[in-house]
C-alpha cells in the first residue's frame, strides 16, 4: 500500500534556471537519485540552451527544492519532452514533482505543444507510478513488451538500457 502524501509545500518559488545554477545542481544529482551516478547525464548545456523551457523550485529560504529540465522538440513543435526531473528527497511526496510538471506543461501548452513525453527505466517503480499518477500513459508499439510489469522498449537507449516511453496528451 502506498504511503500517504505529506503536507504540500506552500511557500515555493518557481523560476527559470540559469547556467550559474549548474554547479550547485550538479553537486546534488547523484545524492538526489539515491547514489546512482547521474552526473554524466546532467550536462551544463541543458542550462545554456534549454533554460527557457526548464524550471527550478526554491524553498522560502532560497534552497533548491527541485528542478525540471524540459524542451520543445525542434523536430516537432507540438511535442514537449522532459529530459529529467529531480526533487530533494527530504521533501518528496508533497506535490513538488507534480507542480514542476504543471509549470512545464502550462508553459509549453501556451506555445503550441499538444503532447508531453518522458522516459524512465521500467524497474524504477516510483517513477513509473508517479508518471501514471499525473496522467502519463506508457506507449505501446512495435518492439514494446512487458518489462517489470509495465509496457517498455528493450534496449531503447542501447544494449540493456530498457525504457518506458510515457506520453501525456494535453487539451
Tab-separated table of C-alpha atoms in Angstrom:
chain	number	residue	atom	x	y	z
A	1	UNK	CA	0.000	0.000	0.000
A	2	UNK	CA	1.310	3.444	-0.908
A	3	UNK	CA	2.376	5.747	1.879
A	4	UNK	CA	0.122	8.826	2.228
A	5	UNK	CA	1.422	12.106	0.861
A	6	UNK	CA	2.755	14.636	3.353
A	7	UNK	CA	1.522	18.204	3.638
A	8	UNK	CA	2.062	20.159	0.393
A	9	UNK	CA	4.745	22.831	0.343
A	10	UNK	CA	3.035	26.204	0.057
A	11	UNK	CA	5.966	28.604	0.010
A	12	UNK	CA	7.722	27.556	-3.202
A	13	UNK	CA	9.101	29.983	-5.736
A	14	UNK	CA	9.433	28.851	-9.354
A	15	UNK	CA	11.923	30.401	-11.745
A	16	UNK	CA	13.951	29.584	-14.833
A	17	UNK	CA	17.304	28.010	-14.075
A	18	UNK	CA	20.414	29.744	-15.373
A	19	UNK	CA	23.844	28.483	-16.261
A	20	UNK	CA	25.025	29.928	-12.934
A	21	UNK	CA	22.788	27.340	-11.161
A	22	UNK	CA	24.587	24.420	-12.798
A	23	UNK	CA	27.466	23.868	-10.304
A	24	UNK	CA	25.126	23.714	-7.302
A	25	UNK	CA	22.630	21.450	-9.071
A	26	UNK	CA	25.184	19.037	-10.499
A	27	UNK	CA	26.550	18.634	-6.958
A	28	UNK	CA	23.097	17.367	-5.863
A	29	UNK	CA	22.018	14.984	-8.611
A	30	UNK	CA	23.815	11.820	-7.518
A	31	UNK	CA	22.581	12.241	-3.936
A	32	UNK	CA	19.034	13.027	-5.065
A	33	UNK	CA	18.997	9.877	-7.226
A	34	UNK	CA	19.951	7.709	-4.250
A	35	UNK	CA	23.633	7.443	-5.138
A	36	UNK	CA	23.023	6.457	-8.756
A	37	UNK	CA	25.707	8.092	-10.925
A	38	UNK	CA	23.708	10.765	-12.774
A	39	UNK	CA	26.317	13.475	-13.315
A	40	UNK	CA	27.333	12.169	-16.774
A	41	UNK	CA	23.715	12.663	-17.942
A	42	UNK	CA	23.376	16.096	-16.398
A	43	UNK	CA	25.353	18.472	-18.557
A	44	UNK	CA	25.830	22.238	-18.479
A	45	UNK	CA	24.382	22.516	-21.996
A	46	UNK	CA	20.882	21.949	-20.583
A	47	UNK	CA	21.158	25.250	-18.726
A	48	UNK	CA	22.826	27.031	-21.623
A	49	UNK	CA	20.284	26.067	-24.275
A	50	UNK	CA	17.050	24.919	-22.561
A	51	UNK	CA	16.680	27.245	-19.579
A	52	UNK	CA	13.739	28.927	-21.333
A	53	UNK	CA	11.672	25.738	-21.062
A	54	UNK	CA	13.049	24.413	-17.762
A	55	UNK	CA	12.039	25.169	-14.170
A	56	UNK	CA	13.690	25.408	-10.777
A	57	UNK	CA	11.753	25.383	-7.481
A	58	UNK	CA	13.171	27.066	-4.396
A	59	UNK	CA	12.064	26.987	-0.780
A	60	UNK	CA	11.383	30.249	1.077
A	61	UNK	CA	14.973	30.234	2.399
A	62	UNK	CA	16.389	30.018	-1.156
A	63	UNK	CA	17.447	26.360	-1.036
A	64	UNK	CA	16.735	24.305	-4.147
A	65	UNK	CA	13.691	22.080	-3.711
A	66	UNK	CA	13.716	20.577	-7.199
A	67	UNK	CA	14.079	21.194	-10.896
A	68	UNK	CA	12.793	20.021	-14.254
A	69	UNK	CA	14.781	20.122	-17.487
A	70	UNK	CA	12.463	20.153	-20.481
A	71	UNK	CA	12.321	21.283	-24.068
A	72	UNK	CA	10.077	21.691	-27.071
A	73	UNK	CA	11.126	19.298	-29.803
A	74	UNK	CA	12.843	21.105	-32.672
A	75	UNK	CA	11.692	18.264	-34.962
A	76	UNK	CA	8.019	18.514	-33.942
A	77	UNK	CA	6.947	21.739	-32.193
A	78	UNK	CA	3.759	20.034	-30.934
A	79	UNK	CA	5.841	17.794	-28.644
A	80	UNK	CA	7.353	18.761	-25.307
A	81	UNK	CA	9.933	16.492	-23.741
A	82	UNK	CA	11.065	16.225	-20.130
A	83	UNK	CA	14.719	15.210	-20.012
A	84	UNK	CA	14.828	14.918	-16.236
A	85	UNK	CA	13.091	15.934	-13.061
A	86	UNK	CA	14.623	15.923	-9.606
A	87	UNK	CA	13.303	16.729	-6.147
A	88	UNK	CA	15.041	16.939	-2.818
A	89	UNK	CA	14.458	13.529	-1.189
A	90	UNK	CA	13.783	15.189	2.174
A	91	UNK	CA	10.637	16.880	0.832
A	92	UNK	CA	9.225	14.226	-1.509
A	93	UNK	CA	5.564	13.158	-1.531
A	94	UNK	CA	4.441	16.743	-1.022
A	95	UNK	CA	3.372	17.566	-4.592
A	96	UNK	CA	6.601	19.162	-5.783
A	97	UNK	CA	7.167	16.844	-8.764
A	98	UNK	CA	3.574	17.350	-9.885
A	99	UNK	CA	3.938	21.124	-9.536
A	100	UNK	CA	7.159	21.152	-11.576
A	101	UNK	CA	5.396	19.208	-14.335
A	102	UNK	CA	2.422	21.611	-14.148
A	103	UNK	CA	4.775	24.581	-14.586
A	104	UNK	CA	6.318	22.941	-17.644
A	105	UNK	CA	3.025	21.791	-19.158
A	106	UNK	CA	1.289	25.147	-18.685
A	107	UNK	CA	4.287	26.883	-20.219
A	108	UNK	CA	4.705	24.708	-23.309
A	109	UNK	CA	0.947	24.286	-23.909
A	110	UNK	CA	0.850	28.057	-24.337
A	111	UNK	CA	3.473	27.655	-27.065
A	112	UNK	CA	1.501	25.121	-29.089
A	113	UNK	CA	2.614	21.844	-27.511
A	114	UNK	CA	-0.180	19.239	-27.502
A	115	UNK	CA	1.763	16.245	-26.152
A	116	UNK	CA	4.451	15.822	-23.491
A	117	UNK	CA	6.797	12.854	-23.453
A	118	UNK	CA	9.173	11.449	-20.849
A	119	UNK	CA	11.096	8.213	-20.370
A	120	UNK	CA	12.167	6.180	-17.360
A	121	UNK	CA	13.716	2.815	-16.571
A	122	UNK	CA	10.915	0.238	-16.178
A	123	UNK	CA	12.410	-1.039	-12.923
A	124	UNK	CA	12.027	2.397	-11.316
A	125	UNK	CA	8.618	1.726	-9.774
A	126	UNK	CA	8.465	5.130	-8.066
A	127	UNK	CA	8.992	6.966	-11.362
A	128	UNK	CA	6.587	4.706	-13.267
A	129	UNK	CA	3.810	5.177	-10.702
A	130	UNK	CA	4.479	8.917	-10.383
A	131	UNK	CA	4.125	9.445	-14.141
A	132	UNK	CA	0.948	7.367	-14.247
A	133	UNK	CA	-0.490	9.312	-11.297
A	134	UNK	CA	-0.043	12.630	-13.121
A	135	UNK	CA	-1.720	11.450	-16.316
A	136	UNK	CA	1.042	9.894	-18.404
A	137	UNK	CA	0.477	6.611	-20.230
A	138	UNK	CA	3.140	4.122	-21.367
A	139	UNK	CA	3.438	3.918	-25.153
A	140	UNK	CA	2.927	0.514	-26.738
A	141	UNK	CA	4.243	-0.086	-30.208
A	142	UNK	CA	6.383	-2.309	-32.379
A	143	UNK	CA	9.077	-3.860	-30.214
A	144	UNK	CA	7.490	-2.973	-26.877
A	145	UNK	CA	6.926	-5.647	-24.275
A	146	UNK	CA	6.136	-6.097	-20.608
A	147	UNK	CA	9.244	-5.393	-18.529
A	148	UNK	CA	8.896	-5.263	-14.738
A	149	UNK	CA	5.111	-5.147	-15.149
A	150	UNK	CA	4.970	-2.128	-17.477
A	151	UNK	CA	4.989	-1.707	-21.257
A	152	UNK	CA	8.533	-0.756	-22.225
A	153	UNK	CA	11.051	-0.926	-25.050
A	154	UNK	CA	14.030	-3.239	-24.561
A	155	UNK	CA	17.429	-1.721	-25.435
A	156	UNK	CA	15.769	1.662	-26.120
A	157	UNK	CA	18.888	3.620	-25.167
A	158	UNK	CA	21.400	0.917	-26.095
A	159	UNK	CA	22.085	-2.656	-25.011
A	160	UNK	CA	20.474	-3.334	-21.639
A	161	UNK	CA	19.035	0.190	-21.414
A	162	UNK	CA	15.300	-0.572	-21.391
A	163	UNK	CA	12.913	2.385	-21.155
A	164	UNK	CA	9.252	3.136	-20.635
A	165	UNK	CA	8.189	5.853	-23.069
A	166	UNK	CA	5.459	7.949	-21.483
A	167	UNK	CA	3.094	10.334	-23.232
A	168	UNK	CA	0.532	12.767	-21.911
A	169	UNK	CA	-1.781	14.403	-24.384
A	170	UNK	CA	-2.793	17.954	-23.499
A	171	UNK	CA	-6.100	19.705	-24.020
